[in-house]
């Protein structure tokens, strides 16, 4: 866990430091009054004010602003999401073409006090994470440039790029990045939510590999946050999502990984206990091979015909590496493992074509007991039947093994990150739920939340709960940033005070995980 900057030692209190302390105390008091007041005031945002700002933006910025009266364009842009649960009716949609456009937008929105949402790839299913009803949707699709510099071996990537385009561009140089595992997800949201990659056991989270964030701050100025310049902001953006500004560019490390071994295997649902036991054996091996990575998906409802999906990824061209030995004891129904490029392998990952989604997540240590209790819970929980009754329902339980090196590599990078990850073997578990009809939304949310809290409780009872909520798989009902730990939350708030002193990104950007007030 990161510690805040050193405070002055008590023995050397001078008059000036007393003055400073008093000033700090007064500021802190003012801040504490400001905080709740400011937050509450967003509730009163009016449709008329937002619409007037949209007219002003249209006049100033022209074609990059789409009003609801541009029916077709407006619809295309507002429905550009992975899950229909995130379709909203913004007062207008701005499609900046440059960082300068983003500055102009932030400047007007802040001056007019009009709420807005920030969207990169639009893959969060949480209804208002990256969209808004009364206010402006800032959609970063056009900030999707990708380039590679062979000298520095760094890739420069716009937040609106999708991972498929990133890997395609880098294929030409035989390098890859620590990035998303599913091709059409956006770079912006995934990276700022920390980002889990098949390279994470080796090199840490996606955000840990960013060496520079270009950010448009609340006062519409641009900064480059790196380990040596605005290093406090650099740290805070590694887990801080949209609380500090609009990120308009990432510079990130690359790695010469191309040919790998792996792919999809499928198993029948009756093998859940065996596969979970294999998973814990794989994870708990002393000195786990960091080139071995996987994701395990259990399709728990009858709408999924595949049953268990295991995606194995070995980051070297070695067939059937020993690291996956616990899984070789099981016989797959389908085995698509082969030598191929990492990009090809990831392109083969299927996502069920359902229009509405939600997800919840929790973390635990994968003991043998926990795994066997969990397979019992998943086969007996009434929530599974409740979900199954909804039309077109798909309930997938996802297991993402996390080696202690994920935390260690993140902390080893200059500046570390805000995530508060513990350097222990852990599993990030997620319930991914998809369905057909909007009138089933409430039932789907309720049953998913309930099943997730039962699993959290089970982990607590088993004494294996890990106090960490992975943002990119979390519901908006889960308090992600609080799970980074008190010290990190305190430091995030301190950084927020410096870069967003009037709390623009808290007041005017209601969507996404916010830094807890206390
Ligand atoms: C099919 C699928 C596969 C996935 N696979 C992975 C995976 O392998 N690894 C992983 O870590 N996650 C994964 N996710 C989760 C994914 O990271 C989140 O859904 C993430 O929000 C997607 O990023 P986005 O840019 O598409 O999101 P958006 O919905 O556009 O944004 C998400 C949040 O980030 C904020 N944000 C986005 N861009 C910016 C920016 N430039 N500046 C400031 N704030 C910004 C938004 O305001 C919003 O609150 C997957 C999701 C799906 C649907
Ligand atoms: C799933 O099974 C239930 C009960 O067995 C059935 O009513 C429902 O139609 C099935 N759903 C799908 C999508 O096959
Ligand atoms: C904008 O905000 C940053 C961070 O608070 C500050 O350093 C900078 O001086 C501000 N610039 C202007 C022009 O106000
Ligand atoms: C651009 C994009 O991803 N649009 C998708 C929004 O969601 C609907 C429903 O899932 C898809 O059909 C679109 O392709």
Coordinates of C-alpha atoms and ligand atoms in Angstrom, one line a residue:
X1 CA 0.0 0.0 0.0
X2 CA 1.3 3.5 -0.9
X3 CA 2.1 5.9 1.9
X4 CA 1.3 9.6 1.8
X5 CA 4.2 12.0 1.4
X6 CA 6.2 12.5 4.6
X7 CA 4.7 14.9 7.0
X8 CA 7.0 17.2 9.0
X9 CA 8.3 15.7 12.2
X10 CA 6.7 17.0 15.4
X11 CA 9.9 18.0 17.1
X12 CA 10.7 20.7 14.6
X13 CA 7.6 22.8 14.7
X14 CA 8.4 26.4 13.7
X15 CA 6.1 29.4 13.5
X16 CA 5.8 29.0 9.8
X17 CA 4.8 25.4 10.0
X18 CA 2.2 26.3 12.6
X19 CA 0.8 28.9 10.2
X20 CA 0.8 26.3 7.5
X21 CA -0.9 23.8 9.7
X22 CA -3.6 26.3 10.6
X23 CA -4.1 27.2 7.0
X24 CA -4.3 23.5 6.1
X25 CA -6.8 23.0 8.9
X26 CA -9.0 25.9 7.7
X27 CA -8.8 24.6 4.1
X28 CA -9.7 21.1 5.2
X29 CA -12.7 22.4 7.1
X30 CA -13.8 24.5 4.1
X31 CA -13.3 21.4 1.9
X32 CA -15.4 19.2 4.2
X33 CA -18.3 21.7 4.0
X34 CA -17.8 22.2 0.3
X35 CA -17.8 18.5 -0.5
X36 CA -21.3 17.4 0.3
X37 CA -22.8 20.8 -0.7
X38 CA -21.3 20.7 -4.1
X39 CA -22.3 17.1 -4.7
X40 CA -25.9 17.8 -3.8
X41 CA -26.2 20.7 -6.2
X42 CA -25.8 18.6 -9.3
X43 CA -29.3 17.2 -8.7
X44 CA -30.9 20.4 -9.7
X45 CA -29.3 20.5 -13.2
X46 CA -32.0 21.6 -15.6
X47 CA -32.7 20.2 -19.1
X48 CA -33.2 23.8 -20.4
X49 CA -29.8 24.9 -19.2
X50 CA -28.1 21.8 -20.7
X51 CA -30.0 22.4 -24.0
X52 CA -28.9 26.0 -24.1
X53 CA -25.3 25.0 -23.5
X54 CA -25.6 22.5 -26.4
X55 CA -26.8 25.3 -28.7
X56 CA -23.8 27.4 -27.6
X57 CA -21.4 24.5 -28.2
X58 CA -22.9 23.8 -31.6
X59 CA -22.4 27.5 -32.6
X60 CA -18.9 27.5 -31.3
X61 CA -17.7 24.0 -32.4
X62 CA -20.0 23.1 -35.4
X63 CA -20.2 19.6 -36.7
X64 CA -18.5 18.0 -33.8
X65 CA -21.6 18.6 -31.7
X66 CA -24.7 16.5 -32.5
X67 CA -28.1 17.7 -31.3
X68 CA -31.1 15.5 -30.8
X69 CA -32.6 17.2 -33.9
X70 CA -29.9 15.5 -36.0
X71 CA -32.0 12.4 -35.5
X72 CA -29.9 9.7 -37.3
X73 CA -26.5 10.8 -36.2
X74 CA -27.7 11.4 -32.6
X75 CA -29.2 7.9 -32.4
X76 CA -26.1 6.2 -33.8
X77 CA -23.9 8.0 -31.3
X78 CA -26.1 7.6 -28.3
X79 CA -26.5 3.8 -28.9
X80 CA -22.9 3.2 -29.4
X81 CA -22.5 1.0 -26.4
X82 CA -21.9 -2.5 -25.7
X83 CA -24.9 -2.9 -23.4
X84 CA -28.3 -1.2 -23.9
X85 CA -28.5 -0.6 -20.2
X86 CA -26.1 2.3 -20.9
X87 CA -28.2 3.9 -23.6
X88 CA -29.4 7.3 -22.4
X89 CA -30.7 10.6 -23.9
X90 CA -28.0 13.2 -23.6
X91 CA -28.9 16.8 -24.4
X92 CA -26.2 16.6 -27.1
X93 CA -23.2 14.6 -28.0
X94 CA -19.8 16.1 -28.6
X95 CA -17.2 14.2 -30.7
X96 CA -14.0 16.1 -30.2
X97 CA -11.4 15.7 -33.0
X98 CA -8.4 16.9 -31.0
X99 CA -7.2 17.7 -27.5
X100 CA -8.0 21.4 -28.3
X101 CA -11.6 20.5 -28.9
X102 CA -11.6 18.7 -25.5
X103 CA -10.2 21.8 -23.8
X104 CA -12.9 24.0 -25.4
X105 CA -15.6 21.6 -24.3
X106 CA -14.4 21.4 -20.7
X107 CA -14.1 25.2 -20.6
X108 CA -17.7 25.8 -21.7
X109 CA -19.2 23.0 -19.6
X110 CA -17.4 24.2 -16.5
X111 CA -18.3 27.8 -17.0
X112 CA -21.9 26.9 -17.6
X113 CA -22.0 24.4 -14.8
X114 CA -23.5 21.8 -17.0
X115 CA -23.2 18.0 -16.2
X116 CA -21.4 15.8 -18.7
X117 CA -20.3 12.2 -19.2
X118 CA -17.0 10.9 -20.6
X119 CA -17.0 7.9 -22.9
X120 CA -14.2 6.1 -24.6
X121 CA -15.2 2.6 -25.8
X122 CA -18.6 2.7 -24.1
X123 CA -18.2 -0.9 -22.8
X124 CA -19.3 -0.3 -19.2
X125 CA -22.7 -1.7 -18.7
X126 CA -23.4 0.5 -15.7
X127 CA -26.2 2.8 -17.0
X128 CA -24.5 6.2 -16.3
X129 CA -20.8 5.4 -16.1
X130 CA -20.2 6.8 -19.5
X131 CA -23.5 8.4 -20.5
X132 CA -26.0 10.9 -19.2
X133 CA -29.6 12.0 -19.5
X134 CA -29.5 15.7 -18.8
X135 CA -26.2 17.0 -19.9
X136 CA -23.5 16.5 -22.6
X137 CA -22.0 13.2 -23.6
X138 CA -18.3 13.7 -24.6
X139 CA -17.5 10.8 -26.8
X140 CA -13.8 10.3 -27.4
X141 CA -14.2 7.9 -30.4
X142 CA -12.2 10.2 -32.8
X143 CA -9.3 10.4 -30.4
X144 CA -8.2 7.0 -31.6
X145 CA -4.7 7.5 -33.1
X146 CA -2.1 4.8 -32.5
X147 CA 1.6 5.1 -33.2
X148 CA 4.8 3.4 -32.2
X149 CA 8.2 4.8 -31.7
X150 CA 10.9 2.2 -32.3
X151 CA 13.6 4.3 -30.5
X152 CA 11.8 4.6 -27.2
X153 CA 9.8 1.4 -27.8
X154 CA 6.7 3.3 -26.6
X155 CA 3.2 3.2 -28.1
X156 CA 1.1 6.3 -28.1
X157 CA -2.6 5.5 -28.0
X158 CA -5.8 7.7 -28.0
X159 CA -8.5 6.7 -25.5
X160 CA -11.1 6.1 -28.2
X161 CA -9.1 3.4 -29.8
X162 CA -10.3 -0.2 -29.4
X163 CA -7.8 -3.0 -28.5
X164 CA -8.1 -4.7 -31.9
X165 CA -6.8 -1.6 -33.6
X166 CA -4.0 -1.2 -31.1
X167 CA -2.8 -4.8 -31.5
X168 CA -3.2 -4.6 -35.3
X169 CA -1.1 -1.4 -35.4
X170 CA 1.6 -3.0 -33.2
X171 CA 1.7 -6.3 -35.0
X172 CA 3.7 -4.6 -37.8
X173 CA 6.5 -4.0 -35.2
X174 CA 6.2 -7.5 -33.5
X175 CA 5.4 -5.9 -30.2
X176 CA 2.4 -5.8 -28.0
X177 CA 1.1 -3.9 -24.9
X178 CA -0.3 -4.9 -21.6
X179 CA -3.9 -4.3 -22.8
X180 CA -7.4 -5.6 -22.9
X181 CA -8.3 -9.2 -23.6
X182 CA -11.4 -8.6 -25.7
X183 CA -11.0 -6.8 -29.0
X184 CA -13.8 -4.2 -29.2
X185 CA -13.4 -2.8 -25.7
X186 CA -12.1 0.8 -25.4
X187 CA -8.6 1.8 -24.3
X188 CA -9.7 4.8 -22.2
X189 CA -12.1 3.2 -19.7
X190 CA -10.2 -0.1 -19.4
X191 CA -6.8 1.6 -18.7
X192 CA -8.2 4.1 -16.2
X193 CA -10.1 1.4 -14.4
X194 CA -6.6 -0.3 -13.9
X195 CA -7.0 -2.9 -16.6
X196 CA -6.4 -6.7 -16.5
X197 CA -4.4 -8.2 -19.3
X198 CA -3.0 -11.6 -20.1
X199 CA 0.4 -10.0 -19.4
X200 CA -0.6 -8.8 -15.9
X201 CA 1.1 -11.6 -13.9
X202 CA 4.3 -10.7 -15.7
X203 CA 4.1 -6.9 -15.9
X204 CA 1.3 -5.6 -13.7
X205 CA -2.0 -4.0 -14.5
X206 CA -2.6 -2.1 -17.8
X207 CA -2.3 1.2 -16.0
X208 CA 1.1 0.2 -14.5
X209 CA 2.6 0.2 -17.9
X210 CA 1.5 3.7 -18.9
X211 CA 4.5 6.0 -18.7
X212 CA 2.6 9.2 -19.6
X213 CA -1.0 10.4 -19.4
X214 CA -2.0 13.5 -21.3
X215 CA -4.9 15.0 -19.4
X216 CA -7.3 17.9 -19.8
X217 CA -7.8 19.2 -16.3
X218 CA -10.9 21.0 -14.9
X219 CA -9.5 24.4 -15.8
X220 CA -9.1 23.2 -19.4
X221 CA -5.3 23.2 -19.3
X222 CA -3.3 20.2 -20.6
X223 CA -0.8 18.4 -18.5
X224 CA 1.4 15.4 -19.2
X225 CA 1.5 13.3 -16.0
X226 CA 4.6 11.1 -15.7
X227 CA 6.7 9.6 -13.0
X228 CA 8.7 12.8 -12.8
X229 CA 6.2 15.5 -13.8
X230 CA 2.9 15.8 -12.0
X231 CA 3.9 12.5 -10.4
X232 CA 1.0 12.8 -7.8
X233 CA -1.5 12.9 -10.7
X234 CA 0.4 10.1 -12.5
X235 CA -0.1 7.9 -9.4
X236 CA -3.7 8.9 -9.0
X237 CA -4.7 8.1 -12.6
X238 CA -3.6 4.5 -12.0
X239 CA -7.0 3.5 -10.6
X240 CA -8.6 6.9 -10.4
X241 CA -10.8 6.7 -13.5
X242 CA -12.5 9.9 -14.5
X243 CA -12.0 11.8 -11.2
X244 CA -9.1 14.0 -12.3
X245 CA -9.7 15.0 -15.9
X246 CA -10.3 13.8 -19.4
X247 CA -7.4 11.7 -20.5
X248 CA -6.7 12.4 -24.2
X249 CA -3.6 10.2 -24.8
X250 CA -1.6 7.4 -23.2
X251 CA 2.1 6.6 -23.8
X252 CA 2.7 3.0 -22.8
X253 CA 5.5 0.4 -22.6
X254 CA 5.6 -2.4 -25.3
X255 CA 6.9 -5.9 -25.2
X256 CA 8.2 -8.2 -27.9
X257 CA 5.6 -10.9 -27.4
X258 CA 4.0 -12.4 -30.5
X259 CA 3.9 -16.2 -30.8
X260 CA 2.2 -17.9 -27.9
X261 CA 0.5 -21.1 -27.1
X262 CA -3.1 -21.4 -25.9
X263 CA -6.7 -20.9 -26.9
X264 CA -10.1 -22.0 -25.8
X265 CA -11.1 -25.3 -24.2
X266 CA -14.6 -26.3 -23.2
X267 CA -15.9 -28.7 -20.6
X268 CA -19.3 -29.9 -19.5
X269 CA -20.9 -28.2 -16.5
X270 CA -20.7 -31.3 -14.3
X271 CA -16.9 -30.8 -14.2
X272 CA -17.2 -27.5 -12.2
X273 CA -15.8 -29.0 -8.9
X274 CA -12.9 -30.6 -10.8
X275 CA -12.1 -27.5 -12.8
X276 CA -12.2 -25.2 -9.7
X277 CA -9.9 -27.6 -7.9
X278 CA -7.5 -27.5 -10.8
X279 CA -7.7 -23.7 -10.7
X280 CA -6.7 -23.5 -7.1
X281 CA -3.9 -26.0 -7.7
X282 CA -2.6 -23.9 -10.6
X283 CA -2.8 -20.7 -8.6
X284 CA -1.3 -22.0 -5.4
X285 CA 1.8 -23.6 -7.0
X286 CA 4.9 -22.1 -5.4
X287 CA 6.6 -19.8 -7.8
X288 CA 3.9 -19.9 -10.3
X289 CA 5.1 -19.5 -13.9
X290 CA 4.3 -15.9 -14.8
X291 CA 4.1 -16.6 -18.5
X292 CA 1.0 -18.7 -17.8
X293 CA -2.3 -16.8 -17.7
X294 CA -5.9 -17.8 -18.1
X295 CA -9.5 -16.9 -17.6
X296 CA -12.2 -19.4 -16.6
X297 CA -15.8 -18.8 -17.5
X298 CA -18.6 -21.0 -16.1
X299 CA -21.8 -20.6 -18.1
X300 CA -24.3 -21.4 -15.4
X301 CA -27.6 -21.1 -17.2
X302 CA -29.1 -23.1 -20.0
X303 CA -29.0 -20.2 -22.4
X304 CA -25.2 -20.9 -22.7
X305 CA -24.7 -24.0 -24.6
X306 CA -21.0 -24.2 -24.1
X307 CA -20.8 -24.9 -20.4
X308 CA -17.3 -24.3 -19.1
X309 CA -14.9 -22.1 -21.2
X310 CA -11.3 -22.1 -20.2
X311 CA -9.0 -19.7 -22.1
X312 CA -5.3 -20.7 -21.7
X313 CA -2.6 -18.3 -22.6
X314 CA 1.1 -19.1 -22.4
X315 CA 3.2 -16.1 -23.4
X316 CA 5.9 -18.1 -25.1
X317 CA 5.7 -20.5 -28.1
X318 CA 5.8 -23.6 -25.9
X319 CA 3.2 -26.4 -26.4
X320 CA 1.3 -27.7 -23.4
X321 CA 3.5 -26.0 -20.8
X322 CA 3.8 -27.6 -17.3
X323 CA 2.2 -24.5 -15.7
X324 CA -1.3 -25.7 -16.8
X325 CA -0.7 -29.4 -15.7
X326 CA -3.6 -29.3 -13.2
X327 CA -6.0 -28.7 -16.1
X328 CA -4.6 -31.5 -18.3
X329 CA -6.1 -34.0 -15.9
X330 CA -9.6 -33.1 -17.3
X331 CA -10.8 -34.0 -20.7
X332 CA -12.2 -31.1 -22.7
X333 CA -15.2 -31.5 -25.0
X334 CA -13.5 -29.0 -27.3
X335 CA -9.8 -28.1 -27.5
X336 CA -8.7 -25.1 -29.5
X337 CA -5.3 -24.7 -28.0
X338 CA -2.5 -24.2 -30.5
X339 CA 0.6 -22.2 -31.3
X340 CA -0.7 -18.8 -32.7
X341 CA -0.1 -15.1 -32.2
X342 CA -1.5 -13.5 -29.0
X343 CA -3.6 -11.2 -31.1
X344 CA -5.1 -14.2 -33.0
X345 CA -5.7 -16.0 -29.7
X346 CA -7.5 -13.1 -28.1
X347 CA -9.6 -12.5 -31.3
X348 CA -11.2 -16.0 -30.7
X349 CA -12.9 -15.1 -27.5
X350 CA -16.7 -15.3 -27.8
X351 CA -19.1 -12.9 -26.2
X352 CA -22.8 -13.8 -26.2
X353 CA -24.8 -11.4 -28.3
X354 CA -27.2 -10.2 -25.7
X355 CA -28.4 -6.6 -25.5
X356 CA -28.5 -5.9 -21.7
X357 CA -25.7 -6.6 -19.2
X358 CA -24.7 -6.1 -15.6
X359 CA -21.8 -7.4 -13.5
X360 CA -20.6 -7.7 -9.9
X361 CA -17.3 -8.7 -8.6
X362 CA -15.4 -9.7 -5.5
X363 CA -12.0 -11.1 -4.6
X364 CA -10.8 -14.0 -2.5
X365 CA -7.8 -16.3 -1.9
X366 CA -8.4 -19.5 -3.9
X367 CA -8.1 -22.1 -1.2
X368 CA -9.2 -25.6 -1.9
X369 CA -12.0 -25.2 0.7
X370 CA -13.2 -22.0 -0.8
X371 CA -13.4 -23.5 -4.3
X372 CA -15.4 -26.5 -3.2
X373 CA -17.8 -24.4 -1.1
X374 CA -18.2 -22.1 -4.0
X375 CA -19.0 -24.8 -6.5
X376 CA -21.7 -26.0 -4.1
X377 CA -23.1 -22.5 -3.7
X378 CA -23.2 -22.0 -7.4
X379 CA -25.1 -25.2 -7.9
X380 CA -27.7 -24.6 -5.2
X381 CA -28.2 -20.8 -5.0
X382 CA -31.8 -19.8 -5.7
X383 CA -30.6 -16.7 -7.5
X384 CA -29.3 -18.9 -10.4
X385 CA -32.9 -20.2 -11.0
X386 CA -34.3 -16.7 -10.6
X387 CA -32.0 -15.5 -13.3
X388 CA -32.6 -18.5 -15.4
X389 CA -36.3 -17.6 -15.5
X390 CA -35.5 -14.3 -17.3
X391 CA -35.8 -14.3 -21.1
X392 CA -32.5 -14.9 -22.9
X393 CA -30.6 -15.1 -19.7
X394 CA -26.9 -15.8 -19.6
X395 CA -25.2 -16.1 -16.3
X396 CA -21.4 -16.4 -16.5
X397 CA -19.2 -16.9 -13.4
X398 CA -15.7 -15.6 -14.3
X399 CA -12.5 -16.6 -12.4
X400 CA -9.5 -14.4 -13.0
X401 CA -6.3 -15.7 -11.3
X402 CA -4.0 -13.0 -10.0
X403 CA -0.5 -13.7 -9.0
X404 CA 1.2 -11.7 -6.2
X405 CA 3.5 -10.4 -8.9
X406 CA 0.6 -8.2 -10.2
X407 CA 0.8 -6.1 -7.0
X408 CA 4.6 -6.3 -6.8
X409 CA 5.2 -5.1 -10.4
X410 CA 2.8 -2.3 -10.0
X411 CA 4.6 -1.0 -6.9
X412 CA 8.0 -1.5 -8.5
X413 CA 7.2 1.0 -11.2
X414 CA 8.2 4.6 -10.4
X415 CA 5.4 6.1 -8.4
X416 CA 3.3 2.9 -7.9
X417 CA -0.4 3.0 -8.3
X418 CA -3.5 3.9 -6.2
X419 CA -5.0 0.4 -6.2
X420 CA -3.7 -0.9 -2.8
X421 CA -3.3 -4.4 -4.2
X422 CA -2.0 -7.0 -1.7
X423 CA 0.9 -9.1 -2.9
X424 CA -0.8 -12.4 -2.4
X425 CA -2.3 -15.0 -4.7
X426 CA -5.9 -14.1 -5.3
X427 CA -8.9 -14.7 -7.6
X428 CA -10.9 -11.8 -9.0
X429 CA -14.4 -13.4 -9.4
X430 CA -17.1 -11.8 -11.5
X431 CA -20.7 -12.5 -12.2
X432 CA -21.5 -11.4 -15.8
X433 CA -25.2 -11.4 -16.5
X434 CA -26.8 -10.8 -19.9
X435 CA -30.5 -10.7 -20.8
X436 CA -33.0 -9.6 -23.4
X437 CA -35.7 -7.3 -22.1
X438 CA -35.7 -4.0 -20.2
X439 CA -38.6 -5.1 -18.0
X440 CA -36.3 -7.7 -16.5
X441 CA -33.6 -5.2 -15.5
X442 CA -34.7 -4.9 -11.9
X443 CA -34.9 -8.6 -11.4
X444 CA -31.5 -9.2 -13.0
X445 CA -29.8 -6.5 -10.9
X446 CA -31.4 -7.8 -7.7
X447 CA -30.5 -11.5 -8.2
X448 CA -27.0 -10.7 -9.3
X449 CA -26.3 -8.4 -6.3
X450 CA -27.7 -11.0 -4.0
X451 CA -25.6 -13.9 -5.4
X452 CA -22.5 -11.7 -5.3
X453 CA -23.0 -10.8 -1.6
X454 CA -23.5 -14.5 -0.8
X455 CA -20.1 -15.3 -2.4
X456 CA -18.6 -12.4 -0.5
X457 CA -20.0 -13.8 2.7
X458 CA -18.8 -17.2 1.9
X459 CA -15.2 -15.8 1.4
X460 CA -15.5 -14.0 4.8
X461 CA -16.7 -17.2 6.5
X462 CA -13.8 -19.1 5.0
X463 CA -11.4 -16.4 6.1
X464 CA -10.2 -15.9 2.5
X465 CA -11.9 -12.6 1.6
X466 CA -9.6 -10.1 -0.1
X467 CA -10.6 -6.5 0.4
X468 CA -10.3 -5.4 -3.2
X469 CA -13.0 -4.7 -5.8
X470 CA -11.8 -4.7 -9.4
X471 CA -13.3 -1.6 -11.0
X472 CA -13.6 -2.9 -14.5
X473 CA -15.9 -5.8 -13.4
X474 CA -17.8 -3.8 -10.7
X475 CA -21.4 -2.7 -10.6
X476 CA -22.0 1.0 -9.9
X477 CA -23.6 -0.2 -6.6
X478 CA -20.1 -1.4 -5.4
X479 CA -17.8 1.1 -3.7
X480 CA -14.6 0.4 -5.6
X481 CA -12.3 3.2 -4.6
X482 CA -12.9 2.7 -0.9
X483 CA -11.5 -0.8 -1.4
X484 CA -8.1 0.7 -2.3
X485 CA -7.6 1.3 1.5
X486 CA -7.9 4.4 3.7
X487 CA -4.4 5.7 3.0
X488 CA -4.9 5.6 -0.8
X489 CA -8.3 7.2 -0.5
X490 CA -6.8 10.0 1.6
X491 CA -4.0 10.6 -0.9
X492 CA -6.5 10.5 -3.9
X493 CA -8.5 13.2 -2.2
X494 CA -5.3 15.3 -1.7
X495 CA -4.4 15.0 -5.4
X496 CA -8.0 15.9 -6.3
X497 CA -7.7 19.1 -4.3
X498 CA -4.6 20.1 -6.3
X499 CA -5.9 19.3 -9.8
X500 CA -9.6 19.8 -9.4
X501 CA -10.0 22.3 -6.6
X502 CA -13.6 23.1 -7.4
X503 CA -14.5 19.4 -7.9
X504 CA -15.7 19.7 -11.5
X505 CA -15.2 16.0 -12.1
X506 CA -17.2 15.1 -9.0
X507 CA -20.0 17.7 -9.3
X508 CA -20.5 17.7 -13.1
X509 CA -19.4 14.2 -14.0
X510 CA -21.8 12.0 -11.9
X511 CA -21.0 8.8 -13.8
X512 CA -18.3 6.3 -12.8
X513 CA -16.7 5.4 -9.5
X514 CA -16.1 8.5 -7.3
X515 CA -13.5 9.0 -4.6
X516 CA -15.4 8.4 -1.3
X517 CA -16.0 11.7 0.6
X518 CA -14.7 10.4 3.9
Ligands
LIG1 C1 -16.7 -7.9 -23.6 C2 -15.9 -7.2 -22.5 C3 -14.6 -7.6 -22.2 C4 -13.8 -7.0 -21.2 N1 -12.5 -7.4 -21.0 C5 -11.8 -6.8 -20.1 C6 -10.4 -7.1 -19.9 O1 -9.9 -8.0 -20.5 N2 -9.7 -6.4 -18.9 C7 -10.3 -5.4 -18.2 O2 -9.6 -4.8 -17.4 N3 -11.5 -5.1 -18.4 C8 -12.3 -5.7 -19.3 N4 -13.6 -5.4 -19.5 C9 -14.2 -4.3 -18.7 C10 -13.8 -3.0 -19.3 O3 -12.5 -2.6 -18.9 C11 -14.8 -1.9 -18.8 O4 -16.1 -2.2 -19.3 C12 -14.3 -0.5 -19.2 O5 -15.2 0.4 -18.7 C13 -14.3 -0.4 -20.7 O6 -13.6 0.7 -21.2 P1 -14.4 1.6 -22.3 O7 -13.4 2.7 -22.7 O8 -15.0 0.8 -23.3 O9 -15.5 2.2 -21.3 P2 -16.4 3.4 -21.1 O10 -17.8 2.8 -20.8 O11 -16.3 4.4 -22.3 O12 -15.8 4.1 -19.8 C14 -15.8 3.5 -18.6 C15 -15.5 4.6 -17.5 O13 -14.3 5.2 -17.7 C16 -14.4 6.6 -17.8 N5 -13.5 7.0 -18.9 C17 -13.4 6.5 -20.1 N6 -12.5 7.1 -20.9 C18 -12.0 8.1 -20.1 C19 -11.1 9.1 -20.4 N7 -10.4 9.2 -21.6 N8 -10.8 10.1 -19.4 C20 -11.5 10.0 -18.2 N9 -12.4 9.0 -18.0 C21 -12.7 8.1 -18.9 C22 -15.8 6.8 -18.2 O14 -16.3 8.1 -17.8 C23 -16.5 5.7 -17.5 O15 -16.9 6.1 -16.2 C24 -14.4 -6.0 -20.5 C25 -15.6 -5.5 -20.8 C26 -16.4 -6.1 -21.8 C27 -17.8 -5.6 -22.1
LIG2 C1 -34.0 -22.5 -19.4 O1 -34.7 -23.5 -18.6 C2 -35.9 -23.1 -18.1 C3 -36.5 -24.2 -17.2 O2 -35.8 -25.4 -17.4 C4 -36.9 -22.8 -19.3 O3 -38.1 -22.4 -18.8 C5 -36.3 -21.7 -20.1 O4 -37.0 -21.5 -21.3 C6 -34.8 -22.0 -20.6 N1 -34.3 -20.9 -21.2 C7 -33.6 -20.9 -22.3 C8 -33.1 -19.6 -22.9 O5 -33.4 -21.9 -23.0
LIG3 C1 -4.9 24.8 -13.9 O1 -4.9 23.9 -12.8 C2 -3.6 23.4 -12.5 C3 -3.9 22.4 -11.4 O2 -4.7 22.9 -10.3 C4 -2.7 24.5 -12.0 O3 -1.5 24.0 -11.7 C5 -2.6 25.6 -13.2 O4 -1.9 26.7 -12.7 C6 -4.0 26.0 -13.6 N1 -3.9 26.8 -14.8 C7 -4.6 27.9 -15.0 C8 -4.3 28.7 -16.2 O5 -5.5 28.3 -14.2
LIG4 C1 -20.8 0.7 -31.9 C2 -21.4 -0.4 -31.0 O1 -20.6 -1.1 -30.4 N1 -22.7 -0.5 -31.1 C3 -23.4 -1.6 -30.4 C4 -24.2 -1.1 -29.3 O2 -25.0 -2.1 -28.7 C5 -25.8 -2.8 -29.6 C6 -26.6 -3.9 -28.8 O3 -25.7 -4.7 -28.1 C7 -25.0 -3.4 -30.7 O4 -25.9 -4.1 -31.6 C8 -24.2 -2.4 -31.4 O5 -23.4 -3.0 -32.4

